[in-house]
mmCIF file with all atom_site columns, C-alpha atoms in Angstrom:
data_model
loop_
_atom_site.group_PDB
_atom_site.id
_atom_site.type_symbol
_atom_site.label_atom_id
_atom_site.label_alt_id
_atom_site.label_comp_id
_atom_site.label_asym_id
_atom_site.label_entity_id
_atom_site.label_seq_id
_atom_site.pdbx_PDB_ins_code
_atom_site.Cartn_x
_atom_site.Cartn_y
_atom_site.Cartn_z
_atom_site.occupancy
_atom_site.B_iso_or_equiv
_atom_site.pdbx_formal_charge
_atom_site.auth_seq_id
_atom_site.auth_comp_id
_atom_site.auth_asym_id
_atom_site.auth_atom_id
_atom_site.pdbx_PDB_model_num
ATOM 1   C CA . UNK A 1 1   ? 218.976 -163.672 -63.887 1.00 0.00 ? 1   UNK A CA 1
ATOM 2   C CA . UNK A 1 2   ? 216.465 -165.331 -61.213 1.00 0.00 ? 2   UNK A CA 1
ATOM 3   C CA . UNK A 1 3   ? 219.049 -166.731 -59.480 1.00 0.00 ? 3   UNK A CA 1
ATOM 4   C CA . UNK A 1 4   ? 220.274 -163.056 -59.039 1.00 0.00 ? 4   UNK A CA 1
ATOM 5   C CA . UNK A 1 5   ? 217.036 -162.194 -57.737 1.00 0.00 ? 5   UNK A CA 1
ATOM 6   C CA . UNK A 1 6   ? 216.625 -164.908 -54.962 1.00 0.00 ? 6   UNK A CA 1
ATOM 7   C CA . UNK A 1 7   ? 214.401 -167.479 -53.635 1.00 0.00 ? 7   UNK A CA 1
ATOM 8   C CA . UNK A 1 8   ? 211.639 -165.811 -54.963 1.00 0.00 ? 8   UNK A CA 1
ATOM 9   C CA . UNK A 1 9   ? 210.586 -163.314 -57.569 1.00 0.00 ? 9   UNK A CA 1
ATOM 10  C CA . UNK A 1 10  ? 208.038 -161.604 -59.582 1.00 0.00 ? 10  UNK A CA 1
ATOM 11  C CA . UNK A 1 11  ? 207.654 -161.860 -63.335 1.00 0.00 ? 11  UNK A CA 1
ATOM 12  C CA . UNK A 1 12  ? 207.744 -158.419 -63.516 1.00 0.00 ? 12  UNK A CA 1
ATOM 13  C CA . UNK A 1 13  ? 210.566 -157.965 -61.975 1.00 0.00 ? 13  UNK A CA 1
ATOM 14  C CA . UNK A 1 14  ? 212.547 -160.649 -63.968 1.00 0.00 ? 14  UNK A CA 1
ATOM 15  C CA . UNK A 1 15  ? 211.030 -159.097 -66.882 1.00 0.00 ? 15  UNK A CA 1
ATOM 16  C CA . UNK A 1 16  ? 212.541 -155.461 -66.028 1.00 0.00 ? 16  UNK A CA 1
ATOM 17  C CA . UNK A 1 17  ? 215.805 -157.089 -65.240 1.00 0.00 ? 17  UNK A CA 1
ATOM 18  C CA . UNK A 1 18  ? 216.265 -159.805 -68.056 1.00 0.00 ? 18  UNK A CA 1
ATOM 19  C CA . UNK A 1 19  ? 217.147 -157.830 -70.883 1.00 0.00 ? 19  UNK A CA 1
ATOM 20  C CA . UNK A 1 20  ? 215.056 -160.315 -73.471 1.00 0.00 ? 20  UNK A CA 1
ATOM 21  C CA . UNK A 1 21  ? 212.037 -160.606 -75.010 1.00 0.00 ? 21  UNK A CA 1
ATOM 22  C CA . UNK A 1 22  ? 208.763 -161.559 -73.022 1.00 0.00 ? 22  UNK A CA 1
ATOM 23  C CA . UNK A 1 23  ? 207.790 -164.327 -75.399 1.00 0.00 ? 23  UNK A CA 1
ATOM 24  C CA . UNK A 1 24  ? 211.600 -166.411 -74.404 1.00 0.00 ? 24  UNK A CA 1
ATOM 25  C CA . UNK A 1 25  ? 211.265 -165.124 -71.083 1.00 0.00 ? 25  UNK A CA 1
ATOM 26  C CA . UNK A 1 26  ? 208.063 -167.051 -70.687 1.00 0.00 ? 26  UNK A CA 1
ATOM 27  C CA . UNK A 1 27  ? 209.612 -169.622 -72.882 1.00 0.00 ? 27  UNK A CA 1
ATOM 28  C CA . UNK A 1 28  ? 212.505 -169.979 -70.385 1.00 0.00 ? 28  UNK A CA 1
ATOM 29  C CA . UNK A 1 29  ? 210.029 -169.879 -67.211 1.00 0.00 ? 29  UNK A CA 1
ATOM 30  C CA . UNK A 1 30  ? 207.752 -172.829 -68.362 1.00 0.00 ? 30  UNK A CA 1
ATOM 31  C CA . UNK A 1 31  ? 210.611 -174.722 -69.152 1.00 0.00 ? 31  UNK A CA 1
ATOM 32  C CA . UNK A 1 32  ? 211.961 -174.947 -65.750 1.00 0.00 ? 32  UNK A CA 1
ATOM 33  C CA . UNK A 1 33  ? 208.810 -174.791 -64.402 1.00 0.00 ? 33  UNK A CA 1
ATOM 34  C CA . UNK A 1 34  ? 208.044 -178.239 -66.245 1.00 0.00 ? 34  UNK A CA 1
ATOM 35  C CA . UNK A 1 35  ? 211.617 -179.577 -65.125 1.00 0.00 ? 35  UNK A CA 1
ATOM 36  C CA . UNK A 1 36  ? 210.898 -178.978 -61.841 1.00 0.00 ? 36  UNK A CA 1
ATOM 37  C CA . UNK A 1 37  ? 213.189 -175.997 -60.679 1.00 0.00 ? 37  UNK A CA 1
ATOM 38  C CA . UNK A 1 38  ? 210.949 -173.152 -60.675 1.00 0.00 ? 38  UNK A CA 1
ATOM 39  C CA . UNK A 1 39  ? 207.247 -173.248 -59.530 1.00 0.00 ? 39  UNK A CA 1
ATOM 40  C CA . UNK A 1 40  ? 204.351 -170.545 -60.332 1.00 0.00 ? 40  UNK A CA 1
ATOM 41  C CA . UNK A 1 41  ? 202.513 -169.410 -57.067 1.00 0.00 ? 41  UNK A CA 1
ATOM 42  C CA . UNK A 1 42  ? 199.969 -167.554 -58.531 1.00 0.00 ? 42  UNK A CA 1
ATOM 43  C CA . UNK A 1 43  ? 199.771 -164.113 -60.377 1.00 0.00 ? 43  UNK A CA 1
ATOM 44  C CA . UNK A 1 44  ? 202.993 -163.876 -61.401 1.00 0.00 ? 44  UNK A CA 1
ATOM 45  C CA . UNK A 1 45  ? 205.298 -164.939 -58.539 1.00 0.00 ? 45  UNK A CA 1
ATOM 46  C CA . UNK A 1 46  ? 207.568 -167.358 -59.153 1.00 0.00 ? 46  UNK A CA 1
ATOM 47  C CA . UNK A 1 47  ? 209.854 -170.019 -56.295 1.00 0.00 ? 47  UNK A CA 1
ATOM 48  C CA . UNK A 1 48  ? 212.774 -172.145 -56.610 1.00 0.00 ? 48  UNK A CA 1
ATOM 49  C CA . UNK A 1 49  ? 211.799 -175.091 -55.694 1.00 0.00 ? 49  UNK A CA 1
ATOM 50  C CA . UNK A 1 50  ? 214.736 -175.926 -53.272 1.00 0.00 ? 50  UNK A CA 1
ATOM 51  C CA . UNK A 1 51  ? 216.848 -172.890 -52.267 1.00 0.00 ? 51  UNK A CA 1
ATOM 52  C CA . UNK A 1 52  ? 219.901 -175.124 -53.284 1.00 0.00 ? 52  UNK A CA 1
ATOM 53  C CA . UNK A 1 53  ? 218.814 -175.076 -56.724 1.00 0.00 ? 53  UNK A CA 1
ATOM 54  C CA . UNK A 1 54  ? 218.656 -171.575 -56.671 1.00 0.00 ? 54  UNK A CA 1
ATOM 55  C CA . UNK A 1 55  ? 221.993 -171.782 -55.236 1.00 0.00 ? 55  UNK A CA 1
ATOM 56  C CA . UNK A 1 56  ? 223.875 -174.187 -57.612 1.00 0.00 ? 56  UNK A CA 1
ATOM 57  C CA . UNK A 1 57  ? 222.602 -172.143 -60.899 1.00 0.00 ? 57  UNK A CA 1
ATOM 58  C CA . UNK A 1 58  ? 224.130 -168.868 -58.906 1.00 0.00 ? 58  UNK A CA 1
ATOM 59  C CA . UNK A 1 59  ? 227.518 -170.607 -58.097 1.00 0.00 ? 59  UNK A CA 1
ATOM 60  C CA . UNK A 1 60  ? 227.469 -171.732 -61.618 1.00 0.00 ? 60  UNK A CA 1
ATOM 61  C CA . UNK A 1 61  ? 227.873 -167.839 -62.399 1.00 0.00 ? 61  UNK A CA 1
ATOM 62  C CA . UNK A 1 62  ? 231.260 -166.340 -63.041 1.00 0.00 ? 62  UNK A CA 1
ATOM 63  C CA . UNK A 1 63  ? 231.815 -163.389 -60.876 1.00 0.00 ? 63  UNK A CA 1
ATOM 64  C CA . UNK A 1 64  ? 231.718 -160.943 -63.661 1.00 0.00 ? 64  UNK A CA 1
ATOM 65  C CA . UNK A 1 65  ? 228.891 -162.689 -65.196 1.00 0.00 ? 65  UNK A CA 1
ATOM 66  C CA . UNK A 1 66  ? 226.605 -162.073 -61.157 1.00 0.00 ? 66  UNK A CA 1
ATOM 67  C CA . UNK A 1 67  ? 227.861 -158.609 -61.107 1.00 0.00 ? 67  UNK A CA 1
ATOM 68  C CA . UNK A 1 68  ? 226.876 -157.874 -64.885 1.00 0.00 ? 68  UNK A CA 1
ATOM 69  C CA . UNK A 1 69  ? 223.679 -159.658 -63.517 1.00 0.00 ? 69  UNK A CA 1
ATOM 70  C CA . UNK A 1 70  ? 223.481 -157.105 -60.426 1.00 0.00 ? 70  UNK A CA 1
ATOM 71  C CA . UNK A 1 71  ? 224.167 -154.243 -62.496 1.00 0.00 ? 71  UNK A CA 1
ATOM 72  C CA . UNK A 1 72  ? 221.303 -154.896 -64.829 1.00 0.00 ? 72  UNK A CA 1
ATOM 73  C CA . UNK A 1 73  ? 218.954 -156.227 -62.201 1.00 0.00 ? 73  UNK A CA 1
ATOM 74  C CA . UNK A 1 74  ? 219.428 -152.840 -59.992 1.00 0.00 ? 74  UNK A CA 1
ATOM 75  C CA . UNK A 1 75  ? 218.863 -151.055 -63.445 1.00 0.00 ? 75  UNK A CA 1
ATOM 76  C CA . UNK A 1 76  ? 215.964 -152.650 -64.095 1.00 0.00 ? 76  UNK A CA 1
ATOM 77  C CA . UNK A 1 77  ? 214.342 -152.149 -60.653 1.00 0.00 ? 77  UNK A CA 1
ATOM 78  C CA . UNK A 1 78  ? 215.246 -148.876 -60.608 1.00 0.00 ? 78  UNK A CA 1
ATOM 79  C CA . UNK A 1 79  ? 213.148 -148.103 -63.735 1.00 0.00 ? 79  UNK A CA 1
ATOM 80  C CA . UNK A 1 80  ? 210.171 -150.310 -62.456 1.00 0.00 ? 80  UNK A CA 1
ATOM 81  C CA . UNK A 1 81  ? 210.260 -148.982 -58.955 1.00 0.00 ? 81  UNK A CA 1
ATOM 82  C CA . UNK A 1 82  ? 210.667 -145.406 -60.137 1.00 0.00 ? 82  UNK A CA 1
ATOM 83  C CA . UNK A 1 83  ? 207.622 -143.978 -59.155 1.00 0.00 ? 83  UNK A CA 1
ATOM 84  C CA . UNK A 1 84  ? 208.208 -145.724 -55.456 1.00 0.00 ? 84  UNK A CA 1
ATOM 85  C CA . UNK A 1 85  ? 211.814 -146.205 -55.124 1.00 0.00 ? 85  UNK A CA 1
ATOM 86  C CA . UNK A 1 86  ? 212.254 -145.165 -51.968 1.00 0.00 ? 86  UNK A CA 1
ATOM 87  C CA . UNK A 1 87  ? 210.404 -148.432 -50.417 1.00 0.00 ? 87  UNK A CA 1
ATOM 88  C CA . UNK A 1 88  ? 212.904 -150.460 -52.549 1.00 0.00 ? 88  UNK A CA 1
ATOM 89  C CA . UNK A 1 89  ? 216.015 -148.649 -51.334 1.00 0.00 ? 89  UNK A CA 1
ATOM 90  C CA . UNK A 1 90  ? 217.595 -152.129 -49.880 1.00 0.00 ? 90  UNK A CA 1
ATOM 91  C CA . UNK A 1 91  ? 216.721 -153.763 -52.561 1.00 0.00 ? 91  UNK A CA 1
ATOM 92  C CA . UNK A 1 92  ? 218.347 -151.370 -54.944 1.00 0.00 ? 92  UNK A CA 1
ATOM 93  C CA . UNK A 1 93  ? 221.621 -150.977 -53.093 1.00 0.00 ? 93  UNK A CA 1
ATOM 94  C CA . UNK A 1 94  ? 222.172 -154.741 -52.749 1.00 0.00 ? 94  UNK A CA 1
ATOM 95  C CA . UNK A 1 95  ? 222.008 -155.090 -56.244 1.00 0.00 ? 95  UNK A CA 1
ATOM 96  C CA . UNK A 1 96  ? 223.766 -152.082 -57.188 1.00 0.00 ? 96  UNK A CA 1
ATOM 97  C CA . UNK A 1 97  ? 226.600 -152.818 -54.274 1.00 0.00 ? 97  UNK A CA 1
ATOM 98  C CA . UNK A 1 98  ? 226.924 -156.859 -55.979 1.00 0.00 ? 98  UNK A CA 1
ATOM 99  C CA . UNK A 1 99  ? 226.923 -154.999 -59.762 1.00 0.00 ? 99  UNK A CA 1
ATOM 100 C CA . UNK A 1 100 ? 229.717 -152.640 -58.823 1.00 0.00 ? 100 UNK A CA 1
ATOM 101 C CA . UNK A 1 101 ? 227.982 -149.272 -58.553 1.00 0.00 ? 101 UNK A CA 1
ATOM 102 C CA . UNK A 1 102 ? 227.299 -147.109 -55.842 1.00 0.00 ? 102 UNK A CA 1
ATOM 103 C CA . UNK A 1 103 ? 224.035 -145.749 -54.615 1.00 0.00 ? 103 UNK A CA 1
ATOM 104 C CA . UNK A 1 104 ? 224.019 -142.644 -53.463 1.00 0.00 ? 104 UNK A CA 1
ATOM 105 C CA . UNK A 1 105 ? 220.862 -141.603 -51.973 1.00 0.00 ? 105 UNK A CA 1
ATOM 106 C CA . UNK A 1 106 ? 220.632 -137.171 -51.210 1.00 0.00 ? 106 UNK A CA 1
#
């Protein structure tokens, strides 16, 4: 799901997009923290450490699996941006566009 998200991300918004429990998503984070793919900068935002790693885990994706990914990742934001979505109106589209659904903004 981070590699969805890109270089870098929050760990709320992986958290609003991951679908799992906080306790294995901080389970998951330390672990590649510790193998060197991930590092913490502070409060909550996370970095690959190399954009190509970042990169390889994507490609490693099917394409349904990245749009599934998308899909869930725009759904996600969308219910953690609610109460501001219009400053995250890119954001929202390029991951609804990549999961398969249309934004349509009136």
């Amino acid at each position: 799901t981070a590699s969805a998200l890109g270089d870098a991300f929050s760990f709320d918004t992986l958290a609003a997009a991951a679908g799992t429990s906080l306790g294995t998503l901080l389970d998951a984070l330390d672990e590649a923290s510790a193998g060197g793919f991930l590092r913490e900068e502070g409060s909550g935002e996370y970095h690959f450490s190399h954009s190509l790693v970042r990169e390889t885990v994507y490609a490693g994706l099917s394409g349904p699996r990245r749009a599934l990914l998308h899909a869930r990742i725009g759904e996600g934001l969308e219910t953690l941006y609610r109460a501001n979505s219009a400053a995250h109106t890119g954001e929202l589209a390029h991951h609804f566009l990549l999961g398969g659904r249309q934004l349509f903004i009136l």
